[in-house]
Amino acid sequence: MKQFRLFFTLTLVLIQFVVFAQEKTEEFQVFKEKYTGKEFNYEDVPKPKKEFEPGFFSKIIEGIFRFLSYLPWEIIFYFVIGLFLIFLATRIYKNGGILKRNSKKLYNESDFDFIEENLAEVNLNSLINKAETEQNFALAIRYLHYQNLQNLDKKGWIEWDPKKTNQQFINQIEDKKSKILFNQNTKIFNQVWFGEFKIDENQYHEFKTNFNQFNQYLAS
């Protein structure tokens, strides 16, 4: 309802601008006609002939600039403001806001900082369940990736450090099967989270199976 009111208000402002522009244009035309005539023609030197005939689009552009040169700068200014208002109203009407909302931003970046600083103690299962309930599958994949890292650290196969990269963790793993499985899960995480690959619920559960199987392997 608020978006409709804002859109309606902007529309009224635009209508007022159009009326104002028309009035100013009419005033300028009266002024122009009053001082048009031979007695007001001070151009004695004839214009040189054009060396070439401009094309169709060149004539259109030239006509637009000629028309704008006849208008007072106030009219041009308000015209630009009107175009901006149209753009603003269109974005609000289509997107529900001036800026397009990112559906993935259902989290706080500080949450990740907390998890990474306290990875050994964080209950990631509750965070995974919450993300699944909100159907934020990309976020759930990130938590599953953290869980793999958590279990690798508990197993003693990596030394957790939030400043290290996933490739550094892969290089730390000596167990060949774990290295392969974790590398595969890391590719899924990179593709879904950083690559913003959209997944539905079925695809998510397929990927989740891979992360859970790796956790089971580490627990065995």
CSV table of C-alpha atoms in Angstrom, one decimal:
chain,number,residue,atom,x,y,z
A,1,MET,CA,0.0,0.0,0.0
A,2,LYS,CA,2.9,2.4,0.8
A,3,GLN,CA,4.5,1.6,-2.5
A,4,PHE,CA,1.3,2.4,-4.3
A,5,ARG,CA,1.0,5.7,-2.5
A,6,LEU,CA,4.5,6.6,-3.3
A,7,PHE,CA,4.0,5.7,-7.0
A,8,PHE,CA,0.8,7.8,-7.1
A,9,THR,CA,2.6,10.8,-5.5
A,10,LEU,CA,5.4,10.6,-8.0
A,11,THR,CA,2.9,10.4,-10.8
A,12,LEU,CA,1.2,13.6,-9.6
A,13,VAL,CA,4.5,15.3,-9.5
A,14,LEU,CA,5.3,14.2,-13.0
A,15,ILE,CA,1.9,15.5,-14.2
A,16,GLN,CA,2.5,18.9,-12.6
A,17,PHE,CA,5.9,19.0,-14.3
A,18,VAL,CA,4.4,18.3,-17.7
A,19,VAL,CA,1.8,21.1,-17.2
A,20,PHE,CA,4.5,23.5,-16.0
A,21,ALA,CA,6.7,22.6,-19.0
A,22,GLN,CA,3.9,23.2,-21.4
A,23,GLU,CA,3.1,26.6,-19.9
A,24,LYS,CA,6.8,27.6,-20.1
A,25,THR,CA,7.0,26.4,-23.7
A,26,GLU,CA,4.0,28.4,-24.7
A,27,GLU,CA,5.4,31.5,-23.1
A,28,PHE,CA,8.7,31.0,-24.9
A,29,GLN,CA,6.9,30.6,-28.2
A,30,VAL,CA,5.0,33.9,-27.7
A,31,PHE,CA,8.3,35.6,-26.9
A,32,LYS,CA,10.0,34.0,-30.0
A,33,GLU,CA,7.2,35.0,-32.4
A,34,LYS,CA,7.2,38.6,-31.0
A,35,TYR,CA,10.9,39.0,-31.9
A,36,THR,CA,10.9,37.1,-35.2
A,37,GLY,CA,11.2,39.1,-38.4
A,38,LYS,CA,13.7,40.7,-40.8
A,39,GLU,CA,14.3,43.7,-38.5
A,40,PHE,CA,15.6,41.3,-35.9
A,41,ASN,CA,17.8,39.3,-38.3
A,42,TYR,CA,21.4,40.3,-37.6
A,43,GLU,CA,23.0,37.6,-39.6
A,44,ASP,CA,24.8,39.2,-42.7
A,45,VAL,CA,27.2,36.5,-43.6
A,46,PRO,CA,25.6,33.6,-45.5
A,47,LYS,CA,26.1,30.1,-44.1
A,48,PRO,CA,28.6,28.0,-46.1
A,49,LYS,CA,27.2,25.1,-48.0
A,50,LYS,CA,27.4,21.7,-46.4
A,51,GLU,CA,30.0,19.5,-47.9
A,52,PHE,CA,27.9,16.4,-47.4
A,53,GLU,CA,24.3,15.6,-46.9
A,54,PRO,CA,23.7,14.2,-43.3
A,55,GLY,CA,22.0,10.8,-42.9
A,56,PHE,CA,18.6,10.1,-41.5
A,57,PHE,CA,19.7,9.5,-37.9
A,58,SER,CA,22.1,12.5,-38.1
A,59,LYS,CA,19.1,14.7,-39.1
A,60,ILE,CA,17.1,13.4,-36.1
A,61,ILE,CA,19.9,14.0,-33.7
A,62,GLU,CA,20.5,17.5,-35.2
A,63,GLY,CA,16.8,18.2,-34.9
A,64,ILE,CA,16.7,17.2,-31.3
A,65,PHE,CA,19.6,19.4,-30.4
A,66,ARG,CA,18.2,22.3,-32.3
A,67,PHE,CA,14.9,21.9,-30.5
A,68,LEU,CA,16.6,21.8,-27.1
A,69,SER,CA,18.6,24.9,-28.0
A,70,TYR,CA,15.4,26.8,-28.3
A,71,LEU,CA,14.2,25.8,-24.9
A,72,PRO,CA,15.1,27.7,-21.7
A,73,TRP,CA,17.4,25.7,-19.4
A,74,GLU,CA,14.7,25.5,-16.8
A,75,ILE,CA,12.6,23.4,-19.2
A,76,ILE,CA,15.5,21.0,-19.9
A,77,PHE,CA,16.2,20.7,-16.2
A,78,TYR,CA,12.6,19.8,-15.3
A,79,PHE,CA,12.5,17.4,-18.2
A,80,VAL,CA,15.5,15.5,-16.8
A,81,ILE,CA,13.9,15.5,-13.3
A,82,GLY,CA,10.7,14.1,-14.9
A,83,LEU,CA,12.7,11.3,-16.5
A,84,PHE,CA,14.3,10.5,-13.2
A,85,LEU,CA,10.9,10.4,-11.5
A,86,ILE,CA,9.6,8.0,-14.1
A,87,PHE,CA,12.6,5.7,-13.6
A,88,LEU,CA,12.2,5.9,-9.9
A,89,ALA,CA,8.5,5.1,-10.0
A,90,THR,CA,9.1,2.2,-12.3
A,91,ARG,CA,11.7,0.6,-10.1
A,92,ILE,CA,9.5,1.0,-7.0
A,93,TYR,CA,6.5,-0.4,-8.8
A,94,LYS,CA,8.3,-3.5,-10.2
A,95,ASN,CA,10.7,-4.3,-7.3
A,96,GLY,CA,9.0,-2.9,-4.3
A,97,GLY,CA,11.9,-0.7,-3.6
A,98,ILE,CA,14.6,1.5,-5.2
A,99,LEU,CA,17.2,-1.2,-5.0
A,100,LYS,CA,16.5,-4.7,-6.0
A,101,ARG,CA,16.4,-7.0,-3.0
A,102,ASN,CA,18.8,-9.9,-2.9
A,103,SER,CA,16.9,-12.9,-1.7
A,104,LYS,CA,20.1,-14.6,-0.5
A,105,LYS,CA,20.8,-11.9,2.1
A,106,LEU,CA,18.8,-13.8,4.8
A,107,TYR,CA,21.8,-13.8,7.1
A,108,ASN,CA,24.3,-11.5,8.8
A,109,GLU,CA,27.9,-11.5,7.8
A,110,SER,CA,28.9,-11.3,11.4
A,111,ASP,CA,27.3,-14.7,12.0
A,112,PHE,CA,30.0,-16.3,9.7
A,113,ASP,CA,32.7,-14.5,11.7
A,114,PHE,CA,31.4,-15.9,14.9
A,115,ILE,CA,31.2,-19.4,13.4
A,116,GLU,CA,34.7,-19.3,12.1
A,117,GLU,CA,36.1,-18.0,15.4
A,118,ASN,CA,34.2,-20.7,17.4
A,119,LEU,CA,33.9,-23.5,14.9
A,120,ALA,CA,34.7,-26.3,17.4
A,121,GLU,CA,31.8,-25.3,19.8
A,122,VAL,CA,29.1,-24.1,17.4
A,123,ASN,CA,26.0,-26.3,17.0
A,124,LEU,CA,25.7,-26.3,13.2
A,125,ASN,CA,22.8,-28.8,13.1
A,126,SER,CA,20.4,-26.1,14.5
A,127,LEU,CA,21.7,-23.6,11.9
A,128,ILE,CA,21.2,-26.1,9.1
A,129,ASN,CA,17.7,-26.9,10.2
A,130,LYS,CA,16.8,-23.2,10.4
A,131,ALA,CA,18.1,-22.5,6.9
A,132,GLU,CA,16.2,-25.5,5.6
A,133,THR,CA,13.0,-24.3,7.2
A,134,GLU,CA,13.5,-20.9,5.6
A,135,GLN,CA,14.3,-22.7,2.3
A,136,ASN,CA,17.6,-20.8,2.1
A,137,PHE,CA,19.4,-23.8,0.6
A,138,ALA,CA,22.5,-21.9,-0.4
A,139,LEU,CA,23.0,-20.9,3.3
A,140,ALA,CA,22.3,-24.5,4.4
A,141,ILE,CA,25.1,-25.7,2.0
A,142,ARG,CA,27.5,-23.2,3.6
A,143,TYR,CA,26.6,-24.6,7.1
A,144,LEU,CA,27.1,-28.1,5.8
A,145,HIS,CA,30.5,-27.1,4.5
A,146,TYR,CA,31.4,-25.7,7.9
A,147,GLN,CA,30.3,-29.0,9.5
A,148,ASN,CA,32.7,-30.9,7.2
A,149,LEU,CA,35.5,-28.6,8.3
A,150,GLN,CA,34.4,-29.0,12.0
A,151,ASN,CA,34.6,-32.7,11.8
A,152,LEU,CA,37.9,-32.7,10.0
A,153,ASP,CA,39.3,-30.5,12.7
A,154,LYS,CA,37.9,-32.8,15.4
A,155,LYS,CA,39.5,-35.8,13.6
A,156,GLY,CA,42.8,-34.0,13.7
A,157,TRP,CA,43.2,-34.2,9.9
A,158,ILE,CA,43.3,-30.4,9.5
A,159,GLU,CA,44.4,-27.5,11.7
A,160,TRP,CA,41.4,-25.1,11.6
A,161,ASP,CA,42.3,-21.5,10.9
A,162,PRO,CA,39.7,-19.1,9.4
A,163,LYS,CA,42.4,-17.4,7.4
A,164,LYS,CA,43.3,-20.5,5.5
A,165,THR,CA,41.7,-21.4,2.1
A,166,ASN,CA,39.8,-24.5,1.3
A,167,GLN,CA,42.6,-25.6,-1.0
A,168,GLN,CA,45.0,-25.3,2.0
A,169,PHE,CA,42.7,-27.6,4.0
A,170,ILE,CA,42.6,-30.1,1.1
A,171,ASN,CA,46.4,-30.1,1.0
A,172,GLN,CA,46.5,-30.9,4.8
A,173,ILE,CA,44.4,-34.0,4.4
A,174,GLU,CA,46.6,-37.1,4.1
A,175,ASP,CA,43.8,-39.7,3.9
A,176,LYS,CA,43.2,-40.2,0.1
A,177,LYS,CA,39.5,-40.9,0.3
A,178,SER,CA,38.8,-38.0,2.6
A,179,LYS,CA,40.8,-35.7,0.3
A,180,ILE,CA,38.7,-36.7,-2.7
A,181,LEU,CA,35.3,-36.5,-0.8
A,182,PHE,CA,36.1,-33.1,0.8
A,183,ASN,CA,37.3,-31.8,-2.6
A,184,GLN,CA,34.0,-32.8,-4.2
A,185,ASN,CA,32.0,-31.2,-1.4
A,186,THR,CA,34.1,-28.0,-1.7
A,187,LYS,CA,33.3,-27.8,-5.4
A,188,ILE,CA,29.6,-28.0,-4.6
A,189,PHE,CA,29.9,-25.3,-1.9
A,190,ASN,CA,31.8,-23.0,-4.3
A,191,GLN,CA,29.4,-23.5,-7.1
A,192,VAL,CA,26.2,-23.0,-5.0
A,193,TRP,CA,27.5,-20.2,-2.7
A,194,PHE,CA,30.0,-18.2,-4.6
A,195,GLY,CA,28.8,-19.2,-8.1
A,196,GLU,CA,25.2,-18.4,-7.0
A,197,PHE,CA,24.0,-21.6,-8.7
A,198,LYS,CA,20.3,-21.8,-7.9
A,199,ILE,CA,19.1,-25.1,-6.5
A,200,ASP,CA,15.7,-26.4,-5.6
A,201,GLU,CA,14.8,-28.6,-2.6
A,202,ASN,CA,15.5,-31.9,-4.5
A,203,GLN,CA,18.9,-30.8,-5.6
A,204,TYR,CA,19.7,-29.6,-2.1
A,205,HIS,CA,18.9,-32.9,-0.5
A,206,GLU,CA,21.1,-34.7,-3.1
A,207,PHE,CA,24.0,-32.4,-2.2
A,208,LYS,CA,23.3,-32.7,1.5
A,209,THR,CA,23.7,-36.5,1.2
A,210,ASN,CA,27.3,-36.0,0.0
A,211,PHE,CA,28.1,-33.8,3.0
A,212,ASN,CA,26.5,-36.2,5.4
A,213,GLN,CA,28.2,-39.2,4.0
A,214,PHE,CA,31.6,-37.5,4.4
A,215,ASN,CA,30.7,-36.8,8.1
A,216,GLN,CA,29.8,-40.4,8.6
A,217,TYR,CA,33.1,-41.5,7.0
A,218,LEU,CA,35.0,-39.2,9.4
A,219,ALA,CA,33.0,-40.6,12.4
A,220,SER,CA,33.8,-44.2,11.5
